[in-house]
Amino acid sequence: MSFKNKIFCALDFSELDETIQFTNKIKNHIGGIKVGLEFFCKNGPDGVKRLKEFGLPIFLDLKLHDIPNTVARAFKNLIDLSPEYLTIHLTGGKLMIKQLIKYKKKTKLIGVSMLTSLDNQDLKESGIMCNEISYVEKLVKIGVSSGIDGVVSSPREVKLLREKFQKLMLVTPGIRLPDDNKNDQKRTETPGKAIKNGSSLLIIGRTITKSPNPILSIEKIIQNIENEI
């Protein structure tokens, strides 16, 4: 896999036309596209179908989380979109995960452990007494034992998880170039260090989408990776 193919751009737009225009601009420079709740709530399945016309792998980031039967029914309505990846919350538990595995076809299920906007203080305030790395590891073990294809991991946990789960797909958000603003992400890292530590795919949004020159920013991301590897 080339470094370009490790980059999935997070298209955090609401409007379909804007999303299509931006994707058309960068489509030859990335490995895939990620769309989440903002896009899906505005454009629904039809919007995803439009994006599939680009022929890029789609990472559908909906973070499904509910009782097993409810999530399974929702999942059945999504699976015909054939996204390459679909996210679910690992805190939904083993039964929820196993229910979805029955219906996933070729789509890879990616488990979300702990959002990159959270840290140890947030865990304490929620009554969770272990630190973030221990908490993430516990959730990942639940996912792996249930048959999950991969997990979303902040850059801070990637190295540890790669050592413990050598064949597991690790998808990493919270990626920033050295001069970038962290914005609302608390656990961030450069693309090069994330790949060096074992990340399989990088989810990168604002570094690309807010750049005055998105293609140049993608080139800088690839250069950062090449400098680290």
PDB file of C-alpha atoms in Angstrom:
ATOM      1  CA  MET A   1       0.000   0.000   0.000  1.00  0.00           C
ATOM      2  CA  SER A   2       1.360   3.406  -0.961  1.00  0.00           C
ATOM      3  CA  PHE A   3       1.263   6.184   1.609  1.00  0.00           C
ATOM      4  CA  LYS A   4      -1.409   7.948  -0.454  1.00  0.00           C
ATOM      5  CA  ASN A   5      -3.728   4.992   0.085  1.00  0.00           C
ATOM      6  CA  LYS A   6      -3.352   5.317   3.840  1.00  0.00           C
ATOM      7  CA  ILE A   7      -4.981   8.763   3.762  1.00  0.00           C
ATOM      8  CA  PHE A   8      -8.764   9.007   4.081  1.00  0.00           C
ATOM      9  CA  CYS A   9     -10.066  12.558   3.966  1.00  0.00           C
ATOM     10  CA  ALA A  10     -12.812  13.375   6.467  1.00  0.00           C
ATOM     11  CA  LEU A  11     -15.375  15.315   4.444  1.00  0.00           C
ATOM     12  CA  ASP A  12     -17.046  17.175   7.283  1.00  0.00           C
ATOM     13  CA  PHE A  13     -19.455  19.133   5.131  1.00  0.00           C
ATOM     14  CA  SER A  14     -23.242  19.308   5.207  1.00  0.00           C
ATOM     15  CA  GLU A  15     -23.983  20.299   1.630  1.00  0.00           C
ATOM     16  CA  LEU A  16     -23.789  17.614  -1.048  1.00  0.00           C
ATOM     17  CA  ASP A  17     -22.609  19.962  -3.802  1.00  0.00           C
ATOM     18  CA  GLU A  18     -19.749  21.259  -1.647  1.00  0.00           C
ATOM     19  CA  THR A  19     -18.759  17.702  -0.733  1.00  0.00           C
ATOM     20  CA  ILE A  20     -18.771  16.587  -4.362  1.00  0.00           C
ATOM     21  CA  GLN A  21     -16.763  19.611  -5.515  1.00  0.00           C
ATOM     22  CA  PHE A  22     -14.126  19.108  -2.851  1.00  0.00           C
ATOM     23  CA  THR A  23     -13.885  15.361  -3.467  1.00  0.00           C
ATOM     24  CA  ASN A  24     -13.447  15.978  -7.176  1.00  0.00           C
ATOM     25  CA  LYS A  25     -10.532  18.289  -6.363  1.00  0.00           C
ATOM     26  CA  ILE A  26      -8.600  15.760  -4.247  1.00  0.00           C
ATOM     27  CA  LYS A  27      -9.826  12.385  -5.544  1.00  0.00           C
ATOM     28  CA  ASN A  28      -6.545  11.435  -7.229  1.00  0.00           C
ATOM     29  CA  HIS A  29      -4.424  12.257  -4.187  1.00  0.00           C
ATOM     30  CA  ILE A  30      -6.085  10.212  -1.412  1.00  0.00           C
ATOM     31  CA  GLY A  31      -6.899   6.605  -0.600  1.00  0.00           C
ATOM     32  CA  GLY A  32     -10.537   7.124   0.362  1.00  0.00           C
ATOM     33  CA  ILE A  33     -13.137   9.415   1.889  1.00  0.00           C
ATOM     34  CA  LYS A  34     -14.836   9.494   5.269  1.00  0.00           C
ATOM     35  CA  VAL A  35     -18.314  10.868   5.809  1.00  0.00           C
ATOM     36  CA  GLY A  36     -20.034  11.108   9.155  1.00  0.00           C
ATOM     37  CA  LEU A  37     -23.172  12.257  10.892  1.00  0.00           C
ATOM     38  CA  GLU A  38     -23.070  15.821   9.597  1.00  0.00           C
ATOM     39  CA  PHE A  39     -23.184  14.672   5.982  1.00  0.00           C
ATOM     40  CA  PHE A  40     -25.457  11.678   6.526  1.00  0.00           C
ATOM     41  CA  CYS A  41     -28.121  13.549   8.495  1.00  0.00           C
ATOM     42  CA  LYS A  42     -28.408  16.091   5.683  1.00  0.00           C
ATOM     43  CA  ASN A  43     -28.052  13.849   2.627  1.00  0.00           C
ATOM     44  CA  GLY A  44     -28.867  10.324   3.794  1.00  0.00           C
ATOM     45  CA  PRO A  45     -28.152   7.150   1.804  1.00  0.00           C
ATOM     46  CA  ASP A  46     -28.652   8.954  -1.519  1.00  0.00           C
ATOM     47  CA  GLY A  47     -25.770  11.279  -0.672  1.00  0.00           C
ATOM     48  CA  VAL A  48     -23.504   8.313   0.012  1.00  0.00           C
ATOM     49  CA  LYS A  49     -24.538   6.772  -3.317  1.00  0.00           C
ATOM     50  CA  ARG A  50     -23.519   9.969  -5.099  1.00  0.00           C
ATOM     51  CA  LEU A  51     -20.087   9.856  -3.469  1.00  0.00           C
ATOM     52  CA  LYS A  52     -19.653   6.220  -4.463  1.00  0.00           C
ATOM     53  CA  GLU A  53     -19.601   7.414  -8.075  1.00  0.00           C
ATOM     54  CA  PHE A  54     -16.027   8.614  -7.476  1.00  0.00           C
ATOM     55  CA  GLY A  55     -14.936   4.993  -7.100  1.00  0.00           C
ATOM     56  CA  LEU A  56     -13.108   5.693  -3.832  1.00  0.00           C
ATOM     57  CA  PRO A  57     -13.446   3.495  -0.740  1.00  0.00           C
ATOM     58  CA  ILE A  58     -15.971   5.032   1.658  1.00  0.00           C
ATOM     59  CA  PHE A  59     -15.536   5.110   5.418  1.00  0.00           C
ATOM     60  CA  LEU A  60     -19.053   5.597   6.817  1.00  0.00           C
ATOM     61  CA  ASP A  61     -18.524   7.005  10.290  1.00  0.00           C
ATOM     62  CA  LEU A  62     -21.916   6.755  12.017  1.00  0.00           C
ATOM     63  CA  LYS A  63     -20.704   5.223  15.303  1.00  0.00           C
ATOM     64  CA  LEU A  64     -23.764   3.013  15.722  1.00  0.00           C
ATOM     65  CA  HIS A  65     -24.655   2.440  19.367  1.00  0.00           C
ATOM     66  CA  ASP A  66     -27.924   1.105  20.775  1.00  0.00           C
ATOM     67  CA  ILE A  67     -29.439  -2.155  21.953  1.00  0.00           C
ATOM     68  CA  PRO A  68     -28.414  -5.049  19.669  1.00  0.00           C
ATOM     69  CA  ASN A  69     -31.724  -5.484  17.819  1.00  0.00           C
ATOM     70  CA  THR A  70     -32.097  -1.770  17.095  1.00  0.00           C
ATOM     71  CA  VAL A  71     -28.556  -1.457  15.778  1.00  0.00           C
ATOM     72  CA  ALA A  72     -28.931  -4.621  13.700  1.00  0.00           C
ATOM     73  CA  ARG A  73     -32.065  -3.271  12.007  1.00  0.00           C
ATOM     74  CA  ALA A  74     -30.357   0.055  11.297  1.00  0.00           C
ATOM     75  CA  PHE A  75     -27.310  -1.782   9.987  1.00  0.00           C
ATOM     76  CA  LYS A  76     -29.423  -3.804   7.534  1.00  0.00           C
ATOM     77  CA  ASN A  77     -30.637  -0.518   6.056  1.00  0.00           C
ATOM     78  CA  LEU A  78     -27.051   0.670   5.594  1.00  0.00           C
ATOM     79  CA  ILE A  79     -25.325  -2.412   4.298  1.00  0.00           C
ATOM     80  CA  ASP A  80     -26.720  -2.102   0.762  1.00  0.00           C
ATOM     81  CA  LEU A  81     -24.625   1.074   0.452  1.00  0.00           C
ATOM     82  CA  SER A  82     -21.586  -1.239   0.589  1.00  0.00           C
ATOM     83  CA  PRO A  83     -19.250   1.114   2.456  1.00  0.00           C
ATOM     84  CA  GLU A  84     -15.723  -0.202   2.754  1.00  0.00           C
ATOM     85  CA  TYR A  85     -15.806   0.603   6.475  1.00  0.00           C
ATOM     86  CA  LEU A  86     -18.558   1.330   9.005  1.00  0.00           C
ATOM     87  CA  THR A  87     -18.010   2.456  12.595  1.00  0.00           C
ATOM     88  CA  ILE A  88     -19.765   1.221  15.722  1.00  0.00           C
ATOM     89  CA  HIS A  89     -19.193   1.995  19.405  1.00  0.00           C
ATOM     90  CA  LEU A  90     -17.408  -0.814  21.246  1.00  0.00           C
ATOM     91  CA  THR A  91     -19.264   0.186  24.410  1.00  0.00           C
ATOM     92  CA  GLY A  92     -22.326  -1.401  22.791  1.00  0.00           C
ATOM     93  CA  GLY A  93     -20.874  -4.706  23.966  1.00  0.00           C
ATOM     94  CA  LYS A  94     -20.241  -8.176  22.572  1.00  0.00           C
ATOM     95  CA  LEU A  95     -23.837  -9.017  21.731  1.00  0.00           C
ATOM     96  CA  MET A  96     -24.303  -5.869  19.661  1.00  0.00           C
ATOM     97  CA  ILE A  97     -21.062  -6.455  17.763  1.00  0.00           C
ATOM     98  CA  LYS A  98     -21.851 -10.112  17.064  1.00  0.00           C
ATOM     99  CA  GLN A  99     -25.308  -9.194  15.797  1.00  0.00           C
ATOM    100  CA  LEU A 100     -23.773  -6.874  13.216  1.00  0.00           C
ATOM    101  CA  ILE A 101     -21.138  -9.356  12.089  1.00  0.00           C
ATOM    102  CA  LYS A 102     -23.954 -11.619  10.876  1.00  0.00           C
ATOM    103  CA  TYR A 103     -24.982  -9.046   8.270  1.00  0.00           C
ATOM    104  CA  LYS A 104     -21.816  -7.174   7.337  1.00  0.00           C
ATOM    105  CA  LYS A 105     -21.054  -8.857   3.975  1.00  0.00           C
ATOM    106  CA  LYS A 106     -17.855  -7.211   2.622  1.00  0.00           C
ATOM    107  CA  THR A 107     -18.048  -4.132   4.839  1.00  0.00           C
ATOM    108  CA  LYS A 108     -15.391  -3.994   7.542  1.00  0.00           C
ATOM    109  CA  LEU A 109     -16.684  -3.150  11.011  1.00  0.00           C
ATOM    110  CA  ILE A 110     -14.498  -0.626  12.818  1.00  0.00           C
ATOM    111  CA  GLY A 111     -14.974  -0.229  16.562  1.00  0.00           C
ATOM    112  CA  VAL A 112     -14.754   3.149  18.268  1.00  0.00           C
ATOM    113  CA  SER A 113     -13.215   2.926  21.725  1.00  0.00           C
ATOM    114  CA  MET A 114     -12.655   6.407  23.158  1.00  0.00           C
ATOM    115  CA  LEU A 115     -13.265   9.615  21.218  1.00  0.00           C
ATOM    116  CA  THR A 116     -10.159  11.705  20.578  1.00  0.00           C
ATOM    117  CA  SER A 117     -11.944  14.710  22.103  1.00  0.00           C
ATOM    118  CA  LEU A 118     -11.800  12.960  25.513  1.00  0.00           C
ATOM    119  CA  ASP A 119      -8.951  12.449  27.967  1.00  0.00           C
ATOM    120  CA  ASN A 120      -8.283  11.096  31.479  1.00  0.00           C
ATOM    121  CA  GLN A 121     -10.175  13.929  33.149  1.00  0.00           C
ATOM    122  CA  ASP A 122     -13.273  13.127  31.109  1.00  0.00           C
ATOM    123  CA  LEU A 123     -13.049   9.484  32.194  1.00  0.00           C
ATOM    124  CA  LYS A 124     -12.843  10.480  35.860  1.00  0.00           C
ATOM    125  CA  GLU A 125     -15.849  12.756  35.510  1.00  0.00           C
ATOM    126  CA  SER A 126     -17.773   9.809  34.047  1.00  0.00           C
ATOM    127  CA  GLY A 127     -16.862   7.588  36.988  1.00  0.00           C
ATOM    128  CA  ILE A 128     -14.297   5.517  35.075  1.00  0.00           C
ATOM    129  CA  MET A 129     -11.268   5.121  37.317  1.00  0.00           C
ATOM    130  CA  CYS A 130      -8.732   3.594  34.916  1.00  0.00           C
ATOM    131  CA  ASN A 131      -6.594   5.765  32.651  1.00  0.00           C
ATOM    132  CA  GLU A 132      -7.378   6.268  28.978  1.00  0.00           C
ATOM    133  CA  ILE A 133      -4.918   3.669  27.688  1.00  0.00           C
ATOM    134  CA  SER A 134      -6.247   0.955  30.016  1.00  0.00           C
ATOM    135  CA  TYR A 135      -9.816   1.865  29.133  1.00  0.00           C
ATOM    136  CA  VAL A 136      -9.137   1.729  25.397  1.00  0.00           C
ATOM    137  CA  GLU A 137      -7.345  -1.605  25.727  1.00  0.00           C
ATOM    138  CA  LYS A 138     -10.302  -3.126  27.608  1.00  0.00           C
ATOM    139  CA  LEU A 139     -12.737  -2.009  24.924  1.00  0.00           C
ATOM    140  CA  VAL A 140     -10.491  -3.244  22.121  1.00  0.00           C
ATOM    141  CA  LYS A 141     -10.284  -6.677  23.759  1.00  0.00           C
ATOM    142  CA  ILE A 142     -14.089  -6.802  23.752  1.00  0.00           C
ATOM    143  CA  GLY A 143     -14.096  -5.934  20.066  1.00  0.00           C
ATOM    144  CA  VAL A 144     -11.415  -8.442  19.106  1.00  0.00           C
ATOM    145  CA  SER A 145     -13.078 -11.268  21.034  1.00  0.00           C
ATOM    146  CA  SER A 146     -16.336 -10.438  19.233  1.00  0.00           C
ATOM    147  CA  GLY A 147     -14.807 -10.550  15.750  1.00  0.00           C
ATOM    148  CA  ILE A 148     -14.362  -6.851  14.954  1.00  0.00           C
ATOM    149  CA  ASP A 149     -12.299  -6.066  11.820  1.00  0.00           C
ATOM    150  CA  GLY A 150     -10.507  -3.043  13.241  1.00  0.00           C
ATOM    151  CA  VAL A 151     -10.676  -0.227  15.749  1.00  0.00           C
ATOM    152  CA  VAL A 152     -10.370   3.532  15.788  1.00  0.00           C
ATOM    153  CA  SER A 153      -7.391   4.456  17.912  1.00  0.00           C
ATOM    154  CA  SER A 154      -6.014   7.857  18.796  1.00  0.00           C
ATOM    155  CA  PRO A 155      -2.305   8.306  18.026  1.00  0.00           C
ATOM    156  CA  ARG A 156      -1.545   7.997  21.723  1.00  0.00           C
ATOM    157  CA  GLU A 157      -2.680   4.359  21.909  1.00  0.00           C
ATOM    158  CA  VAL A 158      -1.556   3.102  18.493  1.00  0.00           C
ATOM    159  CA  LYS A 159       1.872   1.786  19.493  1.00  0.00           C
ATOM    160  CA  LEU A 160       0.569  -0.175  22.474  1.00  0.00           C
ATOM    161  CA  LEU A 161      -2.350  -1.621  20.523  1.00  0.00           C
ATOM    162  CA  ARG A 162      -0.104  -2.634  17.622  1.00  0.00           C
ATOM    163  CA  GLU A 163       2.160  -4.505  20.025  1.00  0.00           C
ATOM    164  CA  LYS A 164      -0.790  -6.349  21.569  1.00  0.00           C
ATOM    165  CA  PHE A 165      -2.943  -6.848  18.457  1.00  0.00           C
ATOM    166  CA  GLN A 166      -0.510  -7.324  15.578  1.00  0.00           C
ATOM    167  CA  LYS A 167      -3.071  -8.186  12.871  1.00  0.00           C
ATOM    168  CA  LEU A 168      -5.810  -5.752  13.892  1.00  0.00           C
ATOM    169  CA  MET A 169      -6.608  -2.827  11.601  1.00  0.00           C
ATOM    170  CA  LEU A 170      -5.910   0.446  13.418  1.00  0.00           C
ATOM    171  CA  VAL A 171      -7.633   3.566  12.097  1.00  0.00           C
ATOM    172  CA  THR A 172      -6.257   6.818  13.460  1.00  0.00           C
ATOM    173  CA  PRO A 173      -7.952  10.229  13.618  1.00  0.00           C
ATOM    174  CA  GLY A 174      -6.516  13.221  15.457  1.00  0.00           C
ATOM    175  CA  ILE A 175      -3.795  13.639  12.833  1.00  0.00           C
ATOM    176  CA  ARG A 176      -2.130  17.030  12.585  1.00  0.00           C
ATOM    177  CA  LEU A 177       0.907  18.398  10.791  1.00  0.00           C
ATOM    178  CA  PRO A 178       3.451  19.975  13.184  1.00  0.00           C
ATOM    179  CA  ASP A 179       2.189  23.535  12.618  1.00  0.00           C
ATOM    180  CA  ASP A 180      -1.542  22.703  12.735  1.00  0.00           C
ATOM    181  CA  ASN A 181      -4.019  23.860  15.372  1.00  0.00           C
ATOM    182  CA  LYS A 182      -5.275  20.950  17.505  1.00  0.00           C
ATOM    183  CA  ASN A 183      -8.821  22.410  17.547  1.00  0.00           C
ATOM    184  CA  ASP A 184     -11.103  20.161  19.666  1.00  0.00           C
ATOM    185  CA  GLN A 185      -8.799  17.125  19.551  1.00  0.00           C
ATOM    186  CA  LYS A 186      -6.926  16.383  22.785  1.00  0.00           C
ATOM    187  CA  ARG A 187      -4.909  13.341  21.675  1.00  0.00           C
ATOM    188  CA  THR A 188      -3.119  14.183  18.432  1.00  0.00           C
ATOM    189  CA  GLU A 189       0.022  13.188  16.524  1.00  0.00           C
ATOM    190  CA  THR A 190       1.766  13.805  13.224  1.00  0.00           C
ATOM    191  CA  PRO A 191       0.954  11.451  10.318  1.00  0.00           C
ATOM    192  CA  GLY A 192       4.487  10.104  10.183  1.00  0.00           C
ATOM    193  CA  LYS A 193       4.627   9.118  13.848  1.00  0.00           C
ATOM    194  CA  ALA A 194       1.176   7.539  13.668  1.00  0.00           C
ATOM    195  CA  ILE A 195       2.201   5.322  10.736  1.00  0.00           C
ATOM    196  CA  LYS A 196       5.552   4.532  12.353  1.00  0.00           C
ATOM    197  CA  ASN A 197       3.755   3.437  15.519  1.00  0.00           C
ATOM    198  CA  GLY A 198       1.536   1.031  13.610  1.00  0.00           C
ATOM    199  CA  SER A 199      -1.500   2.860  12.262  1.00  0.00           C
ATOM    200  CA  SER A 200      -3.136   1.225   9.231  1.00  0.00           C
ATOM    201  CA  LEU A 201      -5.223   4.180   8.023  1.00  0.00           C
ATOM    202  CA  LEU A 202      -5.197   7.889   8.809  1.00  0.00           C
ATOM    203  CA  ILE A 203      -8.415   9.904   9.013  1.00  0.00           C
ATOM    204  CA  ILE A 204      -7.514  13.504   8.231  1.00  0.00           C
ATOM    205  CA  GLY A 205     -10.038  16.312   7.993  1.00  0.00           C
ATOM    206  CA  ARG A 206      -9.301  19.950   8.716  1.00  0.00           C
ATOM    207  CA  THR A 207      -5.625  19.741   7.761  1.00  0.00           C
ATOM    208  CA  ILE A 208      -6.895  19.078   4.232  1.00  0.00           C
ATOM    209  CA  THR A 209     -10.399  20.554   4.078  1.00  0.00           C
ATOM    210  CA  LYS A 210      -9.504  23.890   5.693  1.00  0.00           C
ATOM    211  CA  SER A 211      -6.307  24.314   3.721  1.00  0.00           C
ATOM    212  CA  PRO A 212      -6.099  27.051   1.062  1.00  0.00           C
ATOM    213  CA  ASN A 213      -4.244  24.434  -1.008  1.00  0.00           C
ATOM    214  CA  PRO A 214      -5.583  20.949  -0.138  1.00  0.00           C
ATOM    215  CA  ILE A 215      -3.389  19.075  -2.597  1.00  0.00           C
ATOM    216  CA  LEU A 216      -0.255  20.743  -1.231  1.00  0.00           C
ATOM    217  CA  SER A 217      -1.355  19.784   2.287  1.00  0.00           C
ATOM    218  CA  ILE A 218      -1.769  16.161   1.203  1.00  0.00           C
ATOM    219  CA  GLU A 219       1.725  16.256  -0.286  1.00  0.00           C
ATOM    220  CA  LYS A 220       3.044  17.592   3.039  1.00  0.00           C
ATOM    221  CA  ILE A 221       1.289  14.751   4.865  1.00  0.00           C
ATOM    222  CA  ILE A 222       2.920  12.179   2.599  1.00  0.00           C
ATOM    223  CA  GLN A 223       6.292  13.904   2.997  1.00  0.00           C
ATOM    224  CA  ASN A 224       5.895  13.833   6.782  1.00  0.00           C
ATOM    225  CA  ILE A 225       5.274  10.085   6.633  1.00  0.00           C
ATOM    226  CA  GLU A 226       8.245   9.485   4.332  1.00  0.00           C
ATOM    227  CA  ASN A 227      10.505  11.452   6.669  1.00  0.00           C
ATOM    228  CA  GLU A 228       9.521   9.242   9.628  1.00  0.00           C
ATOM    229  CA  ILE A 229       9.580   5.813   8.001  1.00  0.00           C
TER     230      ILE A 229
END
